[in-house]
Amino acid sequence: MKIDVLTLFPEMFSGFLQESMIAIAQREEKLEVNLINIRDFAFDKHRTADDYPYGGGAGMVMKPEPIHEALKSIDDYENTSLIYFTPQGKLLKQKILSDFSKKKHVILLCGHYKEIDQRIRDRFVTEEYSIGDYVLSGGEIPAMVFIDAVSRLQEGVLGDFNSAMTDSHQNGLLGCPHYTRPYEFLDMKVPDVLISGNHKKIDEWRSKKSLEITKKNRPDLLNEK
Ligand code: ADE
């Protein structure tokens, strides 16, 4: 999967892209991330990427022309999903990420400051997503959230692909508890069923726990099913 990222702050991605599973995904050629600095497409001598809002008010607005020029530098951008991250967007969920993970190419647009010029949204953005009901200083962290979530859904990225398939949210429920060695830690033992060797019983226990945890922490998910 190829992901182009339009941002004013490409450096924010450097540690993230070099570690753990994202690094493996790129090395295994399951993922290609191109960081495009919008400021490189600002035409004036100060490379201005933002300006005051028409109508007044606090905060700066990202200018449309540098974003447009940056977008035009991407092959086939007219036929590629352009995702803009904003608190005004639809809530980004596992099902949406799972659908995007099957695409060959997407473009992510990270806003910063107050907003981007609305005309970019009206003409070019195909989808708008929020990662939660809080306001961040820009779309870079949401873009990393997106890249992380779709990468681990590429076959061959996680050691065990089934692991991604049994994550929280993958089947609409939260995940179940997990244990590893030692069998006894402080005064707590691993539940008997997990050492029983009876896989049917283990699956039943895991489903029951998933349901209990979902009911307790996210009852809203049960209404969505
Ligand atoms: N930009 C600022 N806050 C955001 C959020 N919560 N989700 C997506 N993009 C954002």
mmCIF file of C-alpha atoms and ligand atoms in Angstrom:
data_model
loop_
_atom_site.group_PDB
_atom_site.id
_atom_site.type_symbol
_atom_site.label_atom_id
_atom_site.label_comp_id
_atom_site.label_asym_id
_atom_site.label_seq_id
_atom_site.Cartn_x
_atom_site.Cartn_y
_atom_site.Cartn_z
ATOM 1 C CA MET A 1 0.000 0.000 0.000
ATOM 2 C CA LYS A 2 1.284 3.441 -0.917
ATOM 3 C CA ILE A 3 0.451 6.398 1.345
ATOM 4 C CA ASP A 4 1.333 9.973 0.390
ATOM 5 C CA VAL A 5 1.220 12.398 3.312
ATOM 6 C CA LEU A 6 0.827 16.131 2.743
ATOM 7 C CA THR A 7 2.080 17.976 5.810
ATOM 8 C CA LEU A 8 3.881 21.113 6.976
ATOM 9 C CA PHE A 9 5.748 19.012 9.561
ATOM 10 C CA PRO A 10 7.282 15.916 7.921
ATOM 11 C CA GLU A 11 9.846 15.627 10.740
ATOM 12 C CA MET A 12 7.056 14.636 13.115
ATOM 13 C CA PHE A 13 6.890 11.276 11.309
ATOM 14 C CA SER A 14 10.562 10.326 11.472
ATOM 15 C CA GLY A 15 10.694 8.296 14.698
ATOM 16 C CA PHE A 16 7.323 6.781 14.028
ATOM 17 C CA LEU A 17 8.284 5.493 10.564
ATOM 18 C CA GLN A 18 11.563 4.003 11.749
ATOM 19 C CA GLU A 19 10.400 1.769 14.569
ATOM 20 C CA SER A 20 8.569 -1.460 15.220
ATOM 21 C CA MET A 21 5.940 -2.800 12.888
ATOM 22 C CA ILE A 22 5.840 0.247 10.589
ATOM 23 C CA ALA A 23 9.551 -0.185 9.882
ATOM 24 C CA ILE A 24 8.997 -3.885 9.136
ATOM 25 C CA ALA A 25 6.028 -3.117 6.871
ATOM 26 C CA GLN A 26 8.201 -0.772 4.781
ATOM 27 C CA ARG A 27 11.151 -3.164 4.715
ATOM 28 C CA GLU A 28 8.862 -5.984 3.565
ATOM 29 C CA GLU A 29 7.461 -3.647 0.889
ATOM 30 C CA LYS A 30 3.925 -3.903 2.245
ATOM 31 C CA LEU A 31 3.934 -0.171 2.914
ATOM 32 C CA GLU A 32 5.447 2.862 1.191
ATOM 33 C CA VAL A 33 5.062 6.244 2.889
ATOM 34 C CA ASN A 34 6.002 9.432 1.008
ATOM 35 C CA LEU A 35 6.163 12.580 3.068
ATOM 36 C CA ILE A 36 5.463 15.694 1.042
ATOM 37 C CA ASN A 37 6.249 19.034 2.636
ATOM 38 C CA ILE A 38 3.524 21.458 1.633
ATOM 39 C CA ARG A 39 5.890 24.368 2.286
ATOM 40 C CA ASP A 40 8.062 23.170 -0.632
ATOM 41 C CA PHE A 41 5.159 24.190 -2.867
ATOM 42 C CA ALA A 42 4.686 27.695 -1.461
ATOM 43 C CA PHE A 43 5.543 30.113 -4.253
ATOM 44 C CA ASP A 44 6.538 33.360 -2.493
ATOM 45 C CA LYS A 45 10.039 34.108 -1.252
ATOM 46 C CA HIS A 46 9.082 33.519 2.388
ATOM 47 C CA ARG A 47 7.437 30.199 1.480
ATOM 48 C CA THR A 48 4.246 31.289 3.223
ATOM 49 C CA ALA A 49 1.847 28.426 3.813
ATOM 50 C CA ASP A 50 -0.729 30.153 6.035
ATOM 51 C CA ASP A 51 -2.525 33.498 6.248
ATOM 52 C CA TYR A 52 -5.119 35.412 8.277
ATOM 53 C CA PRO A 53 -8.732 34.288 8.018
ATOM 54 C CA TYR A 54 -11.189 36.290 5.921
ATOM 55 C CA GLY A 55 -13.787 37.696 8.288
ATOM 56 C CA GLY A 56 -11.270 37.979 11.123
ATOM 57 C CA GLY A 57 -10.988 35.841 14.220
ATOM 58 C CA ALA A 58 -8.251 33.912 15.965
ATOM 59 C CA GLY A 59 -5.867 31.483 14.302
ATOM 60 C CA MET A 60 -4.281 31.166 10.867
ATOM 61 C CA VAL A 61 -5.644 29.322 7.853
ATOM 62 C CA MET A 62 -3.520 27.164 5.543
ATOM 63 C CA LYS A 63 -3.438 28.709 2.071
ATOM 64 C CA PRO A 64 -4.986 26.705 -0.767
ATOM 65 C CA GLU A 65 -2.329 27.129 -3.496
ATOM 66 C CA PRO A 66 0.599 25.312 -1.802
ATOM 67 C CA ILE A 67 -1.712 22.408 -0.893
ATOM 68 C CA HIS A 68 -3.004 22.293 -4.467
ATOM 69 C CA GLU A 69 0.518 22.350 -5.947
ATOM 70 C CA ALA A 70 1.650 19.637 -3.520
ATOM 71 C CA LEU A 71 -1.345 17.515 -4.455
ATOM 72 C CA LYS A 72 -0.635 17.924 -8.176
ATOM 73 C CA SER A 73 2.850 16.494 -7.628
ATOM 74 C CA ILE A 74 1.253 13.115 -6.785
ATOM 75 C CA ASP A 75 0.639 10.657 -9.639
ATOM 76 C CA ASP A 76 -3.032 10.025 -10.343
ATOM 77 C CA TYR A 77 -4.196 12.198 -7.445
ATOM 78 C CA GLU A 78 -7.533 12.827 -9.204
ATOM 79 C CA ASN A 79 -8.422 9.130 -8.896
ATOM 80 C CA THR A 80 -7.070 8.562 -5.385
ATOM 81 C CA SER A 81 -8.846 8.964 -2.021
ATOM 82 C CA LEU A 82 -7.758 12.200 -0.355
ATOM 83 C CA ILE A 83 -8.398 11.941 3.358
ATOM 84 C CA TYR A 84 -8.398 15.088 5.457
ATOM 85 C CA PHE A 85 -8.105 14.838 9.252
ATOM 86 C CA THR A 86 -10.265 17.273 11.189
ATOM 87 C CA PRO A 87 -12.311 17.221 14.399
ATOM 88 C CA GLN A 88 -15.290 17.967 12.107
ATOM 89 C CA GLY A 89 -14.906 14.639 10.295
ATOM 90 C CA LYS A 90 -16.697 11.329 10.784
ATOM 91 C CA LEU A 91 -15.300 9.190 13.574
ATOM 92 C CA LEU A 92 -12.496 6.948 12.253
ATOM 93 C CA LYS A 93 -13.328 3.333 13.107
ATOM 94 C CA GLN A 94 -11.775 -0.064 12.586
ATOM 95 C CA LYS A 95 -14.223 -1.021 9.823
ATOM 96 C CA ILE A 96 -13.309 2.109 7.836
ATOM 97 C CA LEU A 97 -9.591 1.442 8.363
ATOM 98 C CA SER A 98 -10.045 -2.164 7.362
ATOM 99 C CA ASP A 99 -11.673 -1.041 4.076
ATOM 100 C CA PHE A 100 -8.878 1.484 3.415
ATOM 101 C CA SER A 101 -6.223 -1.155 4.168
ATOM 102 C CA LYS A 102 -7.283 -2.973 0.970
ATOM 103 C CA LYS A 103 -6.560 0.050 -1.248
ATOM 104 C CA LYS A 104 -3.318 0.335 -3.206
ATOM 105 C CA HIS A 105 -2.917 4.108 -2.752
ATOM 106 C CA VAL A 106 -4.339 6.827 -0.506
ATOM 107 C CA ILE A 107 -3.344 10.455 0.168
ATOM 108 C CA LEU A 108 -3.528 11.916 3.666
ATOM 109 C CA LEU A 109 -3.832 15.667 4.182
ATOM 110 C CA CYS A 110 -2.738 17.040 7.554
ATOM 111 C CA GLY A 111 -4.049 20.459 8.500
ATOM 112 C CA HIS A 112 -2.312 22.609 11.075
ATOM 113 C CA TYR A 113 -3.157 25.921 12.750
ATOM 114 C CA LYS A 114 -6.838 26.785 12.747
ATOM 115 C CA GLU A 115 -7.928 25.113 9.515
ATOM 116 C CA ILE A 116 -7.187 24.724 5.836
ATOM 117 C CA ASP A 117 -8.895 26.881 3.210
ATOM 118 C CA GLN A 118 -12.370 25.438 2.696
ATOM 119 C CA ARG A 119 -11.992 25.393 -1.103
ATOM 120 C CA ILE A 120 -9.436 22.554 -0.899
ATOM 121 C CA ARG A 121 -11.991 20.557 1.049
ATOM 122 C CA ASP A 122 -14.796 21.380 -1.362
ATOM 123 C CA ARG A 123 -12.878 20.533 -4.521
ATOM 124 C CA PHE A 124 -10.365 17.822 -3.656
ATOM 125 C CA VAL A 125 -10.969 16.102 -0.311
ATOM 126 C CA THR A 126 -12.911 12.861 -0.714
ATOM 127 C CA GLU A 127 -13.284 11.917 2.987
ATOM 128 C CA GLU A 128 -12.914 13.701 6.327
ATOM 129 C CA TYR A 129 -12.170 11.835 9.546
ATOM 130 C CA SER A 130 -11.737 12.663 13.216
ATOM 131 C CA ILE A 131 -9.897 10.321 15.562
ATOM 132 C CA GLY A 132 -11.943 11.394 18.595
ATOM 133 C CA ASP A 133 -13.847 14.150 20.318
ATOM 134 C CA TYR A 134 -10.892 16.306 21.264
ATOM 135 C CA VAL A 135 -8.840 18.888 19.396
ATOM 136 C CA LEU A 136 -5.212 18.276 18.433
ATOM 137 C CA SER A 137 -2.871 20.884 17.057
ATOM 138 C CA GLY A 138 -2.790 19.232 13.653
ATOM 139 C CA GLY A 139 -3.594 16.233 11.509
ATOM 140 C CA GLU A 140 -0.140 14.632 11.825
ATOM 141 C CA ILE A 141 -0.977 12.426 14.819
ATOM 142 C CA PRO A 142 -4.279 11.323 13.238
ATOM 143 C CA ALA A 143 -2.312 10.504 10.032
ATOM 144 C CA MET A 144 0.088 8.349 12.083
ATOM 145 C CA VAL A 145 -2.897 6.652 13.698
ATOM 146 C CA PHE A 146 -4.238 5.904 10.217
ATOM 147 C CA ILE A 147 -0.893 4.594 8.902
ATOM 148 C CA ASP A 148 -0.340 2.394 11.944
ATOM 149 C CA ALA A 149 -3.817 0.906 11.848
ATOM 150 C CA VAL A 150 -3.832 0.109 8.109
ATOM 151 C CA SER A 151 -0.260 -1.248 8.146
ATOM 152 C CA ARG A 152 -0.965 -3.899 10.734
ATOM 153 C CA LEU A 153 -3.857 -5.082 8.553
ATOM 154 C CA GLN A 154 -1.549 -5.764 5.580
ATOM 155 C CA GLU A 155 -1.029 -9.493 5.308
ATOM 156 C CA GLY A 156 2.507 -10.468 6.328
ATOM 157 C CA VAL A 157 3.171 -7.415 8.542
ATOM 158 C CA LEU A 158 2.291 -8.915 11.914
ATOM 159 C CA GLY A 159 4.079 -12.169 12.714
ATOM 160 C CA ASP A 160 0.648 -13.744 13.011
ATOM 161 C CA PHE A 161 -1.972 -12.186 10.750
ATOM 162 C CA ASN A 162 -4.692 -13.823 12.866
ATOM 163 C CA SER A 163 -3.540 -11.603 15.689
ATOM 164 C CA ALA A 164 -4.893 -8.522 13.834
ATOM 165 C CA MET A 165 -8.095 -10.387 13.126
ATOM 166 C CA THR A 166 -8.731 -11.026 16.833
ATOM 167 C CA ASP A 167 -7.968 -7.473 18.003
ATOM 168 C CA SER A 168 -10.398 -5.237 19.816
ATOM 169 C CA HIS A 169 -12.873 -3.716 17.350
ATOM 170 C CA GLN A 170 -12.091 -6.110 14.510
ATOM 171 C CA ASN A 171 -15.338 -8.024 15.173
ATOM 172 C CA GLY A 172 -17.183 -5.059 16.675
ATOM 173 C CA LEU A 173 -16.301 -6.016 20.273
ATOM 174 C CA LEU A 174 -13.426 -5.177 22.597
ATOM 175 C CA GLY A 175 -10.705 -7.801 23.033
ATOM 176 C CA CYS A 176 -10.463 -10.320 25.883
ATOM 177 C CA PRO A 177 -7.797 -10.479 28.664
ATOM 178 C CA HIS A 178 -4.416 -12.045 27.838
ATOM 179 C CA TYR A 179 -1.850 -13.814 30.037
ATOM 180 C CA THR A 180 1.678 -15.110 29.593
ATOM 181 C CA ARG A 181 4.226 -16.805 31.849
ATOM 182 C CA PRO A 182 4.681 -17.037 34.791
ATOM 183 C CA TYR A 183 1.583 -19.023 35.725
ATOM 184 C CA GLU A 184 1.525 -17.305 39.099
ATOM 185 C CA PHE A 185 2.359 -13.602 39.499
ATOM 186 C CA LEU A 186 2.109 -11.942 42.942
ATOM 187 C CA ASP A 187 -0.933 -13.819 44.260
ATOM 188 C CA MET A 188 -2.669 -14.071 40.870
ATOM 189 C CA LYS A 189 -2.981 -17.253 38.792
ATOM 190 C CA VAL A 190 -3.805 -17.651 35.122
ATOM 191 C CA PRO A 191 -7.484 -18.717 34.648
ATOM 192 C CA ASP A 192 -7.715 -22.542 34.552
ATOM 193 C CA VAL A 193 -9.494 -22.651 31.228
ATOM 194 C CA LEU A 194 -6.459 -21.162 29.443
ATOM 195 C CA ILE A 195 -4.252 -24.063 30.520
ATOM 196 C CA SER A 196 -6.935 -26.700 29.930
ATOM 197 C CA GLY A 197 -5.884 -27.323 26.320
ATOM 198 C CA ASN A 198 -9.589 -27.362 25.391
ATOM 199 C CA HIS A 199 -9.747 -24.900 22.486
ATOM 200 C CA LYS A 200 -13.505 -24.866 22.248
ATOM 201 C CA LYS A 201 -13.735 -23.885 25.914
ATOM 202 C CA ILE A 202 -10.961 -21.313 25.496
ATOM 203 C CA ASP A 203 -12.793 -19.691 22.559
ATOM 204 C CA GLU A 204 -16.029 -19.629 24.557
ATOM 205 C CA TRP A 205 -14.254 -18.048 27.542
ATOM 206 C CA ARG A 206 -12.645 -15.402 25.315
ATOM 207 C CA SER A 207 -15.963 -14.523 23.656
ATOM 208 C CA LYS A 208 -17.664 -14.292 27.048
ATOM 209 C CA LYS A 209 -14.935 -11.993 28.407
ATOM 210 C CA SER A 210 -15.023 -9.815 25.266
ATOM 211 C CA LEU A 211 -18.739 -9.359 25.698
ATOM 212 C CA GLU A 212 -18.413 -8.575 29.428
ATOM 213 C CA ILE A 213 -15.694 -5.962 28.817
ATOM 214 C CA THR A 214 -17.643 -4.402 25.933
ATOM 215 C CA LYS A 215 -20.806 -4.197 28.056
ATOM 216 C CA LYS A 216 -18.867 -2.571 30.864
ATOM 217 C CA ASN A 217 -16.681 -0.102 28.933
ATOM 218 C CA ARG A 218 -18.351 0.459 25.562
ATOM 219 C CA PRO A 219 -22.036 -0.555 25.634
ATOM 220 C CA ASP A 220 -22.533 1.731 22.601
ATOM 221 C CA LEU A 221 -20.640 -0.831 20.476
ATOM 222 C CA LEU A 222 -23.279 -3.474 21.203
ATOM 223 C CA ASN A 223 -26.007 -1.260 19.751
ATOM 224 C CA GLU A 224 -23.990 -0.908 16.534
ATOM 225 C CA LYS A 225 -23.877 -4.667 15.920
HETATM 226 N N1 ADE B 1 -7.129 17.645 13.910
HETATM 227 C C1 ADE B 1 -7.229 18.236 15.100
HETATM 228 N N2 ADE B 1 -7.894 17.462 15.964
HETATM 229 C C2 ADE B 1 -8.228 16.327 15.289
HETATM 230 C C3 ADE B 1 -8.930 15.155 15.631
HETATM 231 N N3 ADE B 1 -9.439 14.955 16.844
HETATM 232 N N4 ADE B 1 -9.074 14.205 14.685
HETATM 233 C C4 ADE B 1 -8.579 14.408 13.457
HETATM 234 N N5 ADE B 1 -7.920 15.486 13.074
HETATM 235 C C5 ADE B 1 -7.735 16.455 13.977
#
